[in-house]
Short mmCIF file of C-alpha atoms (C1' of nucleotides) in Angstrom, two decimals:
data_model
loop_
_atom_site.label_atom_id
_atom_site.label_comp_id
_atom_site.label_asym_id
_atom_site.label_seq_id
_atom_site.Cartn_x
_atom_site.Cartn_y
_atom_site.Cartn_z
CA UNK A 12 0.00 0.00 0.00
CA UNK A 13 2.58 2.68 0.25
CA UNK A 14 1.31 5.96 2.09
CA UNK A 15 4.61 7.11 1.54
CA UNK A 16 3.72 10.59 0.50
CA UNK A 17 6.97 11.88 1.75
CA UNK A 18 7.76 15.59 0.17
CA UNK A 19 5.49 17.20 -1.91
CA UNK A 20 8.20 19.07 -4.16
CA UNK A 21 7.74 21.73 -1.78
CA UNK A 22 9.42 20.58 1.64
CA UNK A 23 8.37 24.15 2.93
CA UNK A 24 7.95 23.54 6.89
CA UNK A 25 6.73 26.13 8.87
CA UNK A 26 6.43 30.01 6.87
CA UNK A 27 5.13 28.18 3.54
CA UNK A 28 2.44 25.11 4.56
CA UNK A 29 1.07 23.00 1.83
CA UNK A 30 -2.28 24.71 1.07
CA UNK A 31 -4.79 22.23 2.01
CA UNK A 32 -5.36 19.31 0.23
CA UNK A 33 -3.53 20.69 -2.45
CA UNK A 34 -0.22 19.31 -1.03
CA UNK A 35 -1.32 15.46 -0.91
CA UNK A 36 -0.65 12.88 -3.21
CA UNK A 37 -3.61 12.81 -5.48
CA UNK A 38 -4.35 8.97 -4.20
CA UNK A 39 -4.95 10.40 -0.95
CA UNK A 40 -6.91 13.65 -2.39
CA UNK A 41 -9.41 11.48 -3.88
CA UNK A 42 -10.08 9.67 -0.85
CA UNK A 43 -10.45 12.94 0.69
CA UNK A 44 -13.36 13.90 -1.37
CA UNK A 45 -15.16 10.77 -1.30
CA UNK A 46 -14.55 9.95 2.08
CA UNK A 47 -15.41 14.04 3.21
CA UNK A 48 -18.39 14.30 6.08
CA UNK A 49 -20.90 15.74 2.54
CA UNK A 50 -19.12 13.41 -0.14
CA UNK A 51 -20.13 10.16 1.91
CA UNK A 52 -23.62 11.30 2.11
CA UNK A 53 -24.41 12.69 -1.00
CA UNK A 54 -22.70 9.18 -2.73
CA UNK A 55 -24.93 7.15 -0.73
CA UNK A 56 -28.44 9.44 -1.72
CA UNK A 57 -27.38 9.27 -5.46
CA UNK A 58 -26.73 5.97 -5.24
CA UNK A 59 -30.33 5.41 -4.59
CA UNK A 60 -31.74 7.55 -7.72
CA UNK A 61 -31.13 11.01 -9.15
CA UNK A 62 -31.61 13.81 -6.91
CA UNK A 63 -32.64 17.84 -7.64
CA UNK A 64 -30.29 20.09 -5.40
CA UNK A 65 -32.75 20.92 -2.73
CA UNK A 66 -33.83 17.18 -2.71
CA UNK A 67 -29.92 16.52 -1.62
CA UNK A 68 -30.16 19.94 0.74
CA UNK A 69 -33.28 17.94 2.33
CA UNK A 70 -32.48 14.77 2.80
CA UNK A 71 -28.73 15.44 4.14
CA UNK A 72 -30.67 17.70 6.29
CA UNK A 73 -27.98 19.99 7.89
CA UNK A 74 -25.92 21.64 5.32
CA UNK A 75 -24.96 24.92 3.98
CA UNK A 76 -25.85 25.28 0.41
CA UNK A 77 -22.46 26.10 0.18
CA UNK A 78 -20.74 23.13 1.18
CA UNK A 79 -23.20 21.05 -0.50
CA UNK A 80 -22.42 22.67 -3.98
CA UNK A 81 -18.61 22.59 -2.70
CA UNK A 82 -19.37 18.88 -2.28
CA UNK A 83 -20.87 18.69 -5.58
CA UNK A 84 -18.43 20.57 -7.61
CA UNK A 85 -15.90 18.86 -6.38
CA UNK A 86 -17.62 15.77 -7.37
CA UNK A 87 -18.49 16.34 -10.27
CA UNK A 88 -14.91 17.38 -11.04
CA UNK A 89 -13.51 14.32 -10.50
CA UNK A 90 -15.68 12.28 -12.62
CA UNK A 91 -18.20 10.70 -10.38
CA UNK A 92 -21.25 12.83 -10.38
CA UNK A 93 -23.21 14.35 -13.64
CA UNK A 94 -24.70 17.42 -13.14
CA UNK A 95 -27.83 17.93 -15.62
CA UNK A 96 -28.65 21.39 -15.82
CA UNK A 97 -32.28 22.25 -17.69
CA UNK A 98 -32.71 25.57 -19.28
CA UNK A 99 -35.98 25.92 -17.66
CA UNK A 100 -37.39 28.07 -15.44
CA UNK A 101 -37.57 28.09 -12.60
CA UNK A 102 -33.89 26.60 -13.07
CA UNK A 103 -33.64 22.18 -12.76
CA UNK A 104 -30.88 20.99 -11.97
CA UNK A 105 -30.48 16.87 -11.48
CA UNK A 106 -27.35 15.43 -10.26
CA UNK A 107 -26.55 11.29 -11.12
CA UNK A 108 -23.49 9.39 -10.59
CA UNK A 109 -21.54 8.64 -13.48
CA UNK A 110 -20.32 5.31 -14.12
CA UNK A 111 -16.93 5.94 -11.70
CA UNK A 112 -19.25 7.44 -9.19
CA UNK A 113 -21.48 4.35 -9.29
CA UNK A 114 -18.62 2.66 -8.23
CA UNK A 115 -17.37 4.96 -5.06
CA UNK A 116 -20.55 5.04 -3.68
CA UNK A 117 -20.88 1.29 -3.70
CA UNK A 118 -17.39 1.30 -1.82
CA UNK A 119 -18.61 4.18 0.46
CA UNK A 120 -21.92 2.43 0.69
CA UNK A 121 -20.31 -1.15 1.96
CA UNK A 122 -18.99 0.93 4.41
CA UNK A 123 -21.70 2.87 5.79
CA UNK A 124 -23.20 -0.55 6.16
CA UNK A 125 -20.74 -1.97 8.12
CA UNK A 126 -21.12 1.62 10.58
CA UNK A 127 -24.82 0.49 10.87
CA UNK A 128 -24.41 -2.72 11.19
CA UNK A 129 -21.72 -2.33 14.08
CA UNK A 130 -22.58 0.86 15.74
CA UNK A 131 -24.20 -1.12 18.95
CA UNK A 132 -20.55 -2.66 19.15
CA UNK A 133 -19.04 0.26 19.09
CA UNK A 134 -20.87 2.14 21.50
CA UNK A 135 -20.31 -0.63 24.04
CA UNK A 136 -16.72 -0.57 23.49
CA UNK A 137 -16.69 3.55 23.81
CA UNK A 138 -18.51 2.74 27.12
CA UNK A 139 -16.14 0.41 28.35
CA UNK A 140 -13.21 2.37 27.53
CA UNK A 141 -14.67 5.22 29.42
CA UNK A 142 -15.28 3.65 32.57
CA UNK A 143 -11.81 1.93 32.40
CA UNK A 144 -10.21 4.65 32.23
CA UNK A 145 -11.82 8.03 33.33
CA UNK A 146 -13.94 5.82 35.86
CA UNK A 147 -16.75 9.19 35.72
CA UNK A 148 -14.48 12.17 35.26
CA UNK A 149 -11.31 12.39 33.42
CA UNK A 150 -10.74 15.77 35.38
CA UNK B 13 -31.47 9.28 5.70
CA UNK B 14 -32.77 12.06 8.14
CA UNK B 15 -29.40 13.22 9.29
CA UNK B 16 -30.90 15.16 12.75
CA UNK B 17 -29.07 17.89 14.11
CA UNK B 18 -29.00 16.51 17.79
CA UNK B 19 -26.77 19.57 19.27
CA UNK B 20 -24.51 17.71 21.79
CA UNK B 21 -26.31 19.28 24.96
CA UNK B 22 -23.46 18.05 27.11
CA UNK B 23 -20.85 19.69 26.68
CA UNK B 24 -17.99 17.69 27.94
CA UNK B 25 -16.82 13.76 27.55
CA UNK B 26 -13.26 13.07 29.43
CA UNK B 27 -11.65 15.09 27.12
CA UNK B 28 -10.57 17.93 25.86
CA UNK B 29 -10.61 17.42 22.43
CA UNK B 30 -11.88 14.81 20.35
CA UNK B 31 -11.44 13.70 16.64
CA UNK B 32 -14.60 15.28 14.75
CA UNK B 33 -17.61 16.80 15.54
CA UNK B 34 -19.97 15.54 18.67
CA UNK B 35 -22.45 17.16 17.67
CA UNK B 36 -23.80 14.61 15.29
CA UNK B 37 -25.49 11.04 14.97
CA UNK B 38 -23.52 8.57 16.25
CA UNK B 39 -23.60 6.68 13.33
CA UNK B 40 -21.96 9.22 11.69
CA UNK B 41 -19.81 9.69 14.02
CA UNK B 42 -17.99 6.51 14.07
CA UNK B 43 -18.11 7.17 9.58
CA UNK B 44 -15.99 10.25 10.83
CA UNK B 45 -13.98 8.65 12.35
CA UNK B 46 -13.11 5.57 10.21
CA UNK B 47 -12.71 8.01 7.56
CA UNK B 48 -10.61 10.60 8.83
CA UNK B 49 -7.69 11.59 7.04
CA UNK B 50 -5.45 9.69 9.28
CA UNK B 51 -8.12 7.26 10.30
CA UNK B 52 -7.67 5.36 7.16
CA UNK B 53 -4.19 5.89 7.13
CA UNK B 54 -3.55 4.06 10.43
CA UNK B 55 -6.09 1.32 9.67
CA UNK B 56 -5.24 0.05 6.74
CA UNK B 57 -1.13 -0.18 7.75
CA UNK B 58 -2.70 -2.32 10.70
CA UNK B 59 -4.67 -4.32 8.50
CA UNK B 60 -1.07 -5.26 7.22
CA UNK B 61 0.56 -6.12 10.67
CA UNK B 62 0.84 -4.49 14.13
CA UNK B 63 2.47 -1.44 14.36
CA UNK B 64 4.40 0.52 17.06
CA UNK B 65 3.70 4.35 17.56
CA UNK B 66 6.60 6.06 15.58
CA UNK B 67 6.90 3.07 13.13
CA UNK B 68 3.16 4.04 12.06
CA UNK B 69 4.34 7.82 12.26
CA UNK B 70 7.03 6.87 9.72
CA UNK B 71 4.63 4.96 7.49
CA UNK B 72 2.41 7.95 7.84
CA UNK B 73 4.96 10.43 6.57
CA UNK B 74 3.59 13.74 7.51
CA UNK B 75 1.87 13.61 10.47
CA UNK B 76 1.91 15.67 13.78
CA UNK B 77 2.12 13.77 17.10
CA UNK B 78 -0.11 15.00 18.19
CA UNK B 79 -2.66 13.94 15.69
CA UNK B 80 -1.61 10.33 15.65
CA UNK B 81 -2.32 10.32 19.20
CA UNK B 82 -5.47 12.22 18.85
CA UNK B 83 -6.71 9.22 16.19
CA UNK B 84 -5.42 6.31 18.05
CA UNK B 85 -7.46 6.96 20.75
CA UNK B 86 -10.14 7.35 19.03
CA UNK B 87 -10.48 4.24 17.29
CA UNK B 88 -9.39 2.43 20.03
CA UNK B 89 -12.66 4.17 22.20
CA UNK B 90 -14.43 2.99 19.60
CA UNK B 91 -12.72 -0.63 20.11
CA UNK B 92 -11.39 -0.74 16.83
CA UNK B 93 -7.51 -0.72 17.80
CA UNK B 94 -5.99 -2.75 20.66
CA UNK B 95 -3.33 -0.62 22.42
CA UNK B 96 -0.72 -2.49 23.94
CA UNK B 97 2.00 -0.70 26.26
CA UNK B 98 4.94 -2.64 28.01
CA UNK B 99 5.96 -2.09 30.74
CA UNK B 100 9.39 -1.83 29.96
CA UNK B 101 12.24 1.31 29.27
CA UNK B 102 12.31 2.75 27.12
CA UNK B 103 8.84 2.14 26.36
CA UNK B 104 7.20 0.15 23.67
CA UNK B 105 3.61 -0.09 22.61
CA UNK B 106 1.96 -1.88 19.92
CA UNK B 107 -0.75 -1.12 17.81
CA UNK B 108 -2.73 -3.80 16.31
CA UNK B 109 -6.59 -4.09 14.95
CA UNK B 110 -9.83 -5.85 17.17
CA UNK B 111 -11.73 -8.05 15.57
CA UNK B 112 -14.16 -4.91 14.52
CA UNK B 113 -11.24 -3.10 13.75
CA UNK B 114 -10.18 -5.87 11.38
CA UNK B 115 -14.08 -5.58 9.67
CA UNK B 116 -13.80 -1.80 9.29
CA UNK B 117 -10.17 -2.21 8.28
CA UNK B 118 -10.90 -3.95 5.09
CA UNK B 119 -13.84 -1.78 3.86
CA UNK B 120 -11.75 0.95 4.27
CA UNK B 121 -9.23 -0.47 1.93
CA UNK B 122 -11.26 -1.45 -0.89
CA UNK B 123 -12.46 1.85 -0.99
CA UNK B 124 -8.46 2.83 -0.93
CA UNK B 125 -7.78 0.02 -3.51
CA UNK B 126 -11.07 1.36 -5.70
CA UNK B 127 -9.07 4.65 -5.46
CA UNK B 128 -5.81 3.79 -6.68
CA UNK B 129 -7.32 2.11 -8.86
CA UNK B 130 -9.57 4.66 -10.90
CA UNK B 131 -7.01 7.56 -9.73
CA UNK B 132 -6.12 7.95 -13.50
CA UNK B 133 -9.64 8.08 -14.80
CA UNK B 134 -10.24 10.31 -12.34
CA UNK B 135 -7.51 13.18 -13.47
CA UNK B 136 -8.37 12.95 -16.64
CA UNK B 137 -11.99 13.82 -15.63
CA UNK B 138 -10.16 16.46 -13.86
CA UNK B 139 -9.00 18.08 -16.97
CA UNK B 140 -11.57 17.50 -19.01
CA UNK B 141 -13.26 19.52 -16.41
CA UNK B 142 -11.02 22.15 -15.90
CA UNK B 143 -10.58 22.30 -19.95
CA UNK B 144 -14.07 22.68 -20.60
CA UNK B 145 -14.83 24.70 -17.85
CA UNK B 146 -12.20 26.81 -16.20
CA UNK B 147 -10.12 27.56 -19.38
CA UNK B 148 -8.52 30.36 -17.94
CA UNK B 149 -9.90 30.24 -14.67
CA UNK B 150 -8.19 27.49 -12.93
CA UNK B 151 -10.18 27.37 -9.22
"C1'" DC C 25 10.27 5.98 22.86
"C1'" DA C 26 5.58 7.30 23.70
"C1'" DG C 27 2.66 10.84 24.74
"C1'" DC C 28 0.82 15.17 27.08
"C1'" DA C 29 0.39 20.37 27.43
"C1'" DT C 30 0.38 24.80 25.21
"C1'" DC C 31 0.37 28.20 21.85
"C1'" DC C 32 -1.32 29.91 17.71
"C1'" DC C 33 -2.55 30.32 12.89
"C1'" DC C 34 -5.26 29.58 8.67
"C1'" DG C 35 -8.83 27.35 6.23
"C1'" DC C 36 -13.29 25.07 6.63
"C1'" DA C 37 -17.64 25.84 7.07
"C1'" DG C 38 -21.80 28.49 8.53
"C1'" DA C 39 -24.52 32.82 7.97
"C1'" DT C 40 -26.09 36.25 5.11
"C1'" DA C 41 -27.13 38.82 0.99
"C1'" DC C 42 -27.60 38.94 -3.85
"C1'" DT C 43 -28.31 37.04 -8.94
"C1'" DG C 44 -30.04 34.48 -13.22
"C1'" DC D 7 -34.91 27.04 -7.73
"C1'" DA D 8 -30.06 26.84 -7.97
"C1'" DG D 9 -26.69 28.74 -7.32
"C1'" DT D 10 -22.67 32.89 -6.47
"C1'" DA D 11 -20.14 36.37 -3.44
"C1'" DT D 12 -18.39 38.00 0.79
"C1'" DC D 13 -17.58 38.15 5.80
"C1'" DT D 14 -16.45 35.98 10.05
"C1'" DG D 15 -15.46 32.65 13.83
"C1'" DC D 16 -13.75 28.81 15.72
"C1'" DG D 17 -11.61 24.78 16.06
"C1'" DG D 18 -8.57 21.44 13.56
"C1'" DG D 19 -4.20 20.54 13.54
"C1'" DG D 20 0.90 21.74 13.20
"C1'" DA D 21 4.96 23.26 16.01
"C1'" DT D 22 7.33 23.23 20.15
"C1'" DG D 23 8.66 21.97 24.77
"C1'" DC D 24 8.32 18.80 28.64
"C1'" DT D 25 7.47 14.22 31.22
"C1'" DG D 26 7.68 9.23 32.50
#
DNA sequence: CAGCATCCCCGCAGATACTG
DNA sequence: CAGTATCTGCGGGGATGCTG
């Protein structure tokens, strides 16, 4: 698997940071997007069928408009969601997956799954770790 | 989906910070946290083997302390990684995946295979997006 | 070596207002 | 309806120094 990553060409430390993602290998920039707290959610809805914008906004529930078009945009620029825009008006706009996004969101999907599937598990073992160890209070 | 809002009410867990937001579902909490940008990182390297602190640090690359700490803990809360500290000097602790951890382990890296996979289609969406789009512009 | 405490900065993300 | 543009804060997360 190498996560190597190692110098971005830059190997600026402190003064000049890597901007963001910007500085990542793109392996790991990818992953960022369709792993990111919207990108997960937004796979998983168009997974289901095509959504409208506000359909998205609705279902996520809590999210900007802005971050969800971030989300989108950054989406659809990597190849994994279609964004149909009708010259209508009022304005329709349907977002799809594409083909590559079909295949993230099945990824992401599996894994939301599993999150369902094992949350019980994991909030025993949060439980447990908290009594072991803060026995109450950890202050 | 209904993704409620939930506003942690209490304000403090034994902690003073924790990876992510606590302010949300808990089933999306633990997707924040399997998902994380080093979250993934960690968990697929101890998919591989067991791993001691700086030796995953290494692996890592580019990766505060700090932060490695701050995810560790987390997942192993969430009994995901088994932290196990000799008693010995200098000291020596090994990292190494729970049977759940294992489970969430391997989704995570099929969705990290799927991306290294489809990294090169996805570029070349990239440009044909940029092309087509930003043609001057560049985001 | 492993990990905690502290400081501090910048970028994400929310709120708000405006446009086609 | 589906976005853009702009402002702001706050907390994520890097850097540094210290402890067991």
């Amino acid at each position: 698997m190498a996560v190597s990553s190692s110098t971005a060409a830059d190997g600026t430390l402190s003064g000049e940071y890597v901007v963001g993602n910007e500085g990542m290998c793109p392996y790991r920039l990818i992953l960022e997007h369709v792993t990111s707290r919207w990108g997960v959610l937004v796979l998983i809805l168009l997974l289901d069928r095509p959504h409208r914008f506000n359909e998205l906004r609705r279902a996520i529930g809590r999210v900007s408009e802005k971050m969800l078009t971030q989300t989108l945009q950054t989406l659809e620029r990597d190849g994994l969601v279609h964004r149909d825009a009708k010259p209508v008006i009022p304005p329709r706009v349907d977002y799809s997956l594409t083909g590559l996004g079909r295949e993230a969101a099945g990824q992401v999907r599996a894994l939301a799954a599993w999150t369902e599937e094992r949350m019980e598990k994991v909030q025993e073992a949060r439980e447990a770790y908290d009594t072991a160890k803060g026995n109450g209070k950890g202050r």
